[in-house]
PDB file of C-alpha atoms in Angstrom:
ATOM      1  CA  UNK A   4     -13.741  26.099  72.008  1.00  0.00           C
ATOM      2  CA  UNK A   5     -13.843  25.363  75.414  1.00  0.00           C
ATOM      3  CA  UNK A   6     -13.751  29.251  76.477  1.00  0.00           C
ATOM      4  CA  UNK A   7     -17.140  29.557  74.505  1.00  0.00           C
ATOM      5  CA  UNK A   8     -20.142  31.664  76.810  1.00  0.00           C
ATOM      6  CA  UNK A   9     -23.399  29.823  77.338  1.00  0.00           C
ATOM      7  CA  UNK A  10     -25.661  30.010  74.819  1.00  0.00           C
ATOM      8  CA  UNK A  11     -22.920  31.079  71.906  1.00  0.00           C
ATOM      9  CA  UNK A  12     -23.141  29.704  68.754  1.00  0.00           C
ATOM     10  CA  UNK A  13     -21.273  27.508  67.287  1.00  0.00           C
ATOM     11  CA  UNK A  14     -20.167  28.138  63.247  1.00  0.00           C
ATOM     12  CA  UNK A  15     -20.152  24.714  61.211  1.00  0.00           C
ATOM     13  CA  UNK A  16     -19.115  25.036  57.582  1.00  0.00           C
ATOM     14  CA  UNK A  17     -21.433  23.381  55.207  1.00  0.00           C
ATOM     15  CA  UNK A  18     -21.310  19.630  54.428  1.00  0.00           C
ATOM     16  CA  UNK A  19     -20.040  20.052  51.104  1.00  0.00           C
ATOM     17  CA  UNK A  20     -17.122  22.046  52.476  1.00  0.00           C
ATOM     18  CA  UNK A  21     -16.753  19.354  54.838  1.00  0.00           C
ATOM     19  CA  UNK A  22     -17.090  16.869  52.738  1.00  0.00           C
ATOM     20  CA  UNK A  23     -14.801  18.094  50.123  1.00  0.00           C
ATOM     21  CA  UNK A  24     -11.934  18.103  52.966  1.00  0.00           C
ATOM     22  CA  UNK A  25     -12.286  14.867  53.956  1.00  0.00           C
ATOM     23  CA  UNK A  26     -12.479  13.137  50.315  1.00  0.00           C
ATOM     24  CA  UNK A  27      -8.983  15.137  49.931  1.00  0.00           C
ATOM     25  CA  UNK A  28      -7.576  14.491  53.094  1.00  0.00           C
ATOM     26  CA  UNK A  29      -8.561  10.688  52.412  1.00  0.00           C
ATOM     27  CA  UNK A  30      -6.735  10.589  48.952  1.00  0.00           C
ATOM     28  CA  UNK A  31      -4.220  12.136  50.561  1.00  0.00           C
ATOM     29  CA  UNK A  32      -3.752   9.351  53.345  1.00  0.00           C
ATOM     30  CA  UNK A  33      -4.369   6.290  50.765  1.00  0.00           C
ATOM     31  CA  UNK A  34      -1.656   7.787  48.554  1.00  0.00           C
ATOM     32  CA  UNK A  35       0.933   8.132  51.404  1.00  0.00           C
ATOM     33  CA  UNK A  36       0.500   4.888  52.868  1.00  0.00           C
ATOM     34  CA  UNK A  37       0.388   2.774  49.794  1.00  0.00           C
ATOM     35  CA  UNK A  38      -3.319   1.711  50.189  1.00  0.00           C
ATOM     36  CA  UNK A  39      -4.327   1.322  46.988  1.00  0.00           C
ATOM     37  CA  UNK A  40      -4.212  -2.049  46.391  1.00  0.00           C
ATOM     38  CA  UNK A  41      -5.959  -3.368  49.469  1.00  0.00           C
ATOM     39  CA  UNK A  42      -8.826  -0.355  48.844  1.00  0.00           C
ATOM     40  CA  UNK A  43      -8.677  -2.016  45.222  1.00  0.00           C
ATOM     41  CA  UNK A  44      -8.944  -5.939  46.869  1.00  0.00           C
ATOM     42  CA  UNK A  45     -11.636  -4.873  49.285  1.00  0.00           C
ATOM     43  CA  UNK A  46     -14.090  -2.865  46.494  1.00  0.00           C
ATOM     44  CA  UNK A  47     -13.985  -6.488  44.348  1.00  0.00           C
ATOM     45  CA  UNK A  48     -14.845  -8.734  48.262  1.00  0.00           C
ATOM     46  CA  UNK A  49     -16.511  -6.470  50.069  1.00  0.00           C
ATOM     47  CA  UNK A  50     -17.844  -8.365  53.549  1.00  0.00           C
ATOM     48  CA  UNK A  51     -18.122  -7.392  57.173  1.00  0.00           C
ATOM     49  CA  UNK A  52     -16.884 -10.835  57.945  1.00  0.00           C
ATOM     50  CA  UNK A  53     -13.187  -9.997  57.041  1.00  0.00           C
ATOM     51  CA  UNK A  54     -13.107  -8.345  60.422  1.00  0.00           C
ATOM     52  CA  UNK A  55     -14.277 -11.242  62.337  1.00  0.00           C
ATOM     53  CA  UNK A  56     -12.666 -13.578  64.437  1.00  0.00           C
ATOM     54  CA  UNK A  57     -14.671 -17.097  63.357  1.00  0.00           C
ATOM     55  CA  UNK A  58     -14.016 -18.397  60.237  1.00  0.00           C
ATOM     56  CA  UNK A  59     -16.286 -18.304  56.738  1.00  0.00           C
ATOM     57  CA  UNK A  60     -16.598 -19.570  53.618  1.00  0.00           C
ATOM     58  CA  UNK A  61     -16.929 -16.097  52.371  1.00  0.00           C
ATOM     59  CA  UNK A  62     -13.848 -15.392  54.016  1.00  0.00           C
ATOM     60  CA  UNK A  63     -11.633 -18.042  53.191  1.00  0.00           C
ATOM     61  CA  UNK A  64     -12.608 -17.361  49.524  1.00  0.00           C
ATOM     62  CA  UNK A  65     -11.729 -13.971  49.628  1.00  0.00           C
ATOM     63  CA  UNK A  66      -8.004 -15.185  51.157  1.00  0.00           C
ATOM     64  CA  UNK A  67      -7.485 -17.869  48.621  1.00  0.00           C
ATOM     65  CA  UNK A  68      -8.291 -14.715  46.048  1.00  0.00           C
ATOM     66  CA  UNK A  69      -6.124 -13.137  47.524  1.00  0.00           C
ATOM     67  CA  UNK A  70      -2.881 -15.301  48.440  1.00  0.00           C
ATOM     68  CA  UNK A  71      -4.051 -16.324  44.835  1.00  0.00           C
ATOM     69  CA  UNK A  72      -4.580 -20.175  46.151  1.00  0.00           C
ATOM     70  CA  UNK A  73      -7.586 -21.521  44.842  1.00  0.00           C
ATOM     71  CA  UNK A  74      -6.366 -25.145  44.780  1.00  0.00           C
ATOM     72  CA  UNK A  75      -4.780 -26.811  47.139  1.00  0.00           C
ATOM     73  CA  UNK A  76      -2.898 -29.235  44.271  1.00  0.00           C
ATOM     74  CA  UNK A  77      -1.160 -26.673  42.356  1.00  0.00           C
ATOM     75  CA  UNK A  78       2.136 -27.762  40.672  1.00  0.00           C
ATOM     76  CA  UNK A  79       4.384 -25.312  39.151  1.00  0.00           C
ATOM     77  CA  UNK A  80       5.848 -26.635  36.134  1.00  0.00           C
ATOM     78  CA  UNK A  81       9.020 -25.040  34.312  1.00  0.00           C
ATOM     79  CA  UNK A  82       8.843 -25.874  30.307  1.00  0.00           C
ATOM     80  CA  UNK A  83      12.565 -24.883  30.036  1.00  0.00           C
ATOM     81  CA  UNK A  84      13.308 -27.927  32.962  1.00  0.00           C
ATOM     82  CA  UNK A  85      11.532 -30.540  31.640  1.00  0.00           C
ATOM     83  CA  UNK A  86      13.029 -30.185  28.209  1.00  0.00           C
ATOM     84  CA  UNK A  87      16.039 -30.204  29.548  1.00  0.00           C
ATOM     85  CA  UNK A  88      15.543 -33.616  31.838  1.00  0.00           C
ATOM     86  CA  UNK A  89      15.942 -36.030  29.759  1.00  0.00           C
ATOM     87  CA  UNK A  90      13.748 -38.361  32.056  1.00  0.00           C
ATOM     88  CA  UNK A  91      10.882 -35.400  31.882  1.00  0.00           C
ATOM     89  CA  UNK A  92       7.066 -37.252  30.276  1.00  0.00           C
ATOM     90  CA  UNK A  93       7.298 -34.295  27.829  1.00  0.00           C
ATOM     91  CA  UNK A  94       9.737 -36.452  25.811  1.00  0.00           C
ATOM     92  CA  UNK A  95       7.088 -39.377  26.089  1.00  0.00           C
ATOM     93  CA  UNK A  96       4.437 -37.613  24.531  1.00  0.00           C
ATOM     94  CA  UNK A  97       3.272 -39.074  21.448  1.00  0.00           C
ATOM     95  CA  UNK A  98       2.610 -37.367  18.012  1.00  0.00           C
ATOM     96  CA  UNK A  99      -0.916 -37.247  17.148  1.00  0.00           C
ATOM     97  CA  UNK A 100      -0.288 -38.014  13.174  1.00  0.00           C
ATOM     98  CA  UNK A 101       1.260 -41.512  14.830  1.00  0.00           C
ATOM     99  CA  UNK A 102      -2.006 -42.808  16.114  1.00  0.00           C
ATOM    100  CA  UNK A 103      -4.109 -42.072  12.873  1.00  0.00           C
ATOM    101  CA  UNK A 104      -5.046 -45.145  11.782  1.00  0.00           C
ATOM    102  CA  UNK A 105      -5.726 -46.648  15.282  1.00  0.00           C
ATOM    103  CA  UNK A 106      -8.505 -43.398  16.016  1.00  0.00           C
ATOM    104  CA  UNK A 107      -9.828 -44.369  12.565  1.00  0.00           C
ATOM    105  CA  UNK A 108     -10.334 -47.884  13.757  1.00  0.00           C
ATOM    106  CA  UNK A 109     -11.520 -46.830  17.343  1.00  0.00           C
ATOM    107  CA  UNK A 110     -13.899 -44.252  15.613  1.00  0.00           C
ATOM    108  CA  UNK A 111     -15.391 -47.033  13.325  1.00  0.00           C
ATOM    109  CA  UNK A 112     -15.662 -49.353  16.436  1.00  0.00           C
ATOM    110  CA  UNK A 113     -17.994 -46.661  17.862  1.00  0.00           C
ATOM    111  CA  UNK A 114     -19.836 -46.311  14.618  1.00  0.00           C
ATOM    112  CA  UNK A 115     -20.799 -50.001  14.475  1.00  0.00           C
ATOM    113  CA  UNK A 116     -21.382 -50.178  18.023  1.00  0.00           C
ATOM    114  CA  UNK A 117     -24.214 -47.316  17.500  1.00  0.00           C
ATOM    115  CA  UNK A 118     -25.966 -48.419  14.758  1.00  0.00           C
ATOM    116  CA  UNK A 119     -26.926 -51.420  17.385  1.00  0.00           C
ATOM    117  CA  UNK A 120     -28.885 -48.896  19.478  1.00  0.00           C
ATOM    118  CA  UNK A 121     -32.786 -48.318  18.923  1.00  0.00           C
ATOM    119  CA  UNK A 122     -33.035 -44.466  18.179  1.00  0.00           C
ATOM    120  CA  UNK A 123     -33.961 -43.651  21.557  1.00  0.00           C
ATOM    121  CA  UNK A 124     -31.232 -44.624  23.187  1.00  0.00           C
ATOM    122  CA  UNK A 125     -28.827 -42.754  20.776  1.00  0.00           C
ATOM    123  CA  UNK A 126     -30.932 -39.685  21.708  1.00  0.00           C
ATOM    124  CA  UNK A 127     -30.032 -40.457  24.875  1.00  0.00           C
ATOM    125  CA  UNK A 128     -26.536 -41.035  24.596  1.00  0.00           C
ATOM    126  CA  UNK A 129     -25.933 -38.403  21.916  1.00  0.00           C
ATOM    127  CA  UNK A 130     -27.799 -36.080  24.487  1.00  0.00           C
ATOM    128  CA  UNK A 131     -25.550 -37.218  27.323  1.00  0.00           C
ATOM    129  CA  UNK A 132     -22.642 -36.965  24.727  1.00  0.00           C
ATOM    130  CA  UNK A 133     -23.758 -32.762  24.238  1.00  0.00           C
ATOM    131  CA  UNK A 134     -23.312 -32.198  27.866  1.00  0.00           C
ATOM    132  CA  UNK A 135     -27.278 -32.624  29.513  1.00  0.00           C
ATOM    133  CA  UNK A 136     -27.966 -34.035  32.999  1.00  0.00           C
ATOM    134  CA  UNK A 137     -29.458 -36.877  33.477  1.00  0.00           C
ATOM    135  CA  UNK A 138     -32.411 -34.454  34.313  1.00  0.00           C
ATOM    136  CA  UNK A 139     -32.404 -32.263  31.399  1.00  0.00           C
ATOM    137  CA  UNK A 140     -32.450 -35.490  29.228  1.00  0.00           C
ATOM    138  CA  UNK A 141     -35.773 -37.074  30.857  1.00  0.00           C
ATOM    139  CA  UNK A 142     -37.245 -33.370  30.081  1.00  0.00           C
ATOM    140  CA  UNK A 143     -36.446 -33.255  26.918  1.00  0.00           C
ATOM    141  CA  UNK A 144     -37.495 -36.989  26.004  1.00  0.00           C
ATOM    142  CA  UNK A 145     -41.015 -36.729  28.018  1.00  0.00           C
ATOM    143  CA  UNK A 146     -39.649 -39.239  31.037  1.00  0.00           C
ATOM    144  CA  UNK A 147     -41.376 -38.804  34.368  1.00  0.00           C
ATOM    145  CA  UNK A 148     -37.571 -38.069  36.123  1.00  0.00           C
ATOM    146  CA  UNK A 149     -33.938 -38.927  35.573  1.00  0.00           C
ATOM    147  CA  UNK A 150     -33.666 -42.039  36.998  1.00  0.00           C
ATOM    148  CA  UNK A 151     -35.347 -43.935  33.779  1.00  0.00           C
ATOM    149  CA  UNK A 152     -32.275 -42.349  31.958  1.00  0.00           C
ATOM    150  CA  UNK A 153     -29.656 -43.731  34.433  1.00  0.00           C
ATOM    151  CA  UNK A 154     -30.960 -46.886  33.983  1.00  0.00           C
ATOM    152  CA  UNK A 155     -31.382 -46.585  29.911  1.00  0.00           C
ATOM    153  CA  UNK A 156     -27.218 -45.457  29.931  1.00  0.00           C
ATOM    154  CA  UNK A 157     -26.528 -48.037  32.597  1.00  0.00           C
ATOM    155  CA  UNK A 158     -28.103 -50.574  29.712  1.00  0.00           C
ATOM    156  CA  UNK A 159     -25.942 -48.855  27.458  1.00  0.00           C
ATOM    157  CA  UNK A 160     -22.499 -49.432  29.271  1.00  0.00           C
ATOM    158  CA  UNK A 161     -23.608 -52.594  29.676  1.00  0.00           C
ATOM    159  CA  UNK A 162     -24.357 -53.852  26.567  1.00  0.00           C
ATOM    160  CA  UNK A 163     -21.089 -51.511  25.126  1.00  0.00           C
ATOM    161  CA  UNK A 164     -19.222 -54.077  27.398  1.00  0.00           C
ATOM    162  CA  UNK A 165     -20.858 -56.737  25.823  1.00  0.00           C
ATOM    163  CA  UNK A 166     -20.433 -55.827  22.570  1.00  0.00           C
ATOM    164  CA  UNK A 167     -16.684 -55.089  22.750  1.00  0.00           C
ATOM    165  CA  UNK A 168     -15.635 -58.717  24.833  1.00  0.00           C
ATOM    166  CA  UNK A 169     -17.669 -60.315  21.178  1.00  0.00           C
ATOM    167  CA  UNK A 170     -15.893 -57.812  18.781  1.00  0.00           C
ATOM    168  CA  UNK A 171     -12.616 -56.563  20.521  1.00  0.00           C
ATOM    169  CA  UNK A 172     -11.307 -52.898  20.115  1.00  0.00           C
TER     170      UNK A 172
END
């Protein structure tokens, strides 16, 4: 190439021929070397920031995905161990069919306690109950913003408190 007379032309294939050699040639080299499973890591999290040298949230997600470490408190527990230790709380469990009667008498508790409530704030509390935000539940019941709820359910607890130190559990 370097031999070539001025003004000769130079003879390029055309870019599907070239490109057609380099998708095999790159196959070929992610085969050989193994890289399949970072290629397969890196299509889920792509980010330029992998490559950096300052550290990101994006980044530090994408290594807790990958060292699979999500959460810092994780506990591996054997089953097989703690049946055998004798001292293991599996053995301290309790069978649900034991405590029957006393959810029976918890749930009737409840009961009586709600039917003290004016029917908005059972909205509210059966609202807050279903899983809505304070937020959702001043939407829903026309209040101007969530903090008339908070202090409706704060009313609630409180007068829950009340009404269990006069009736007991």
């Amino acid at each position: 190439m370097f031999f070539l007379r001025p003004y000769q032309q130079i003879v390029f294939p055309p870019r599907e021929q070239v490109e057609e050699l380099f998708s095999k040639i790159v196959e070929w080299a992610i085969k050989k070397e193994n890289w399949e499973p970072m290629m397969q890591a890196l299509h889920e999290m792509p980010c330029e920031e992998d490559f950096e040298p300052y550290d990101t949230y994006v980044r530090r997600d994408f290594l807790r995905k990958w060292y699979h470490s999500r959460s810092k408190q994780v506990q591996t527990v054997s089953l097989e161990e703690c049946l055998e230790n004798p001292n293991s709380e599996i053995h301290a469990l309790s069978n649900p069919a034991d405590n029957f009667v006393e959810q029976v008498e918890e749930d009737d508790f409840c009961e009586h306690f709600k039917a003290t409530l004016t029917p908005k704030d059972m909205k509210i509390l059966k609202l807050r109950s279903d899983g809505y935000s304070y937020k959702e539940i001043a939407e829903k019941l026309g209040y101007k913003n969530h903090s008339g709820v908070i202090k409706r359910m704060e009313a609630i607890k409180k007068r829950f408190i009340e009404y269990e130190n006069k009736m007991g559990p």
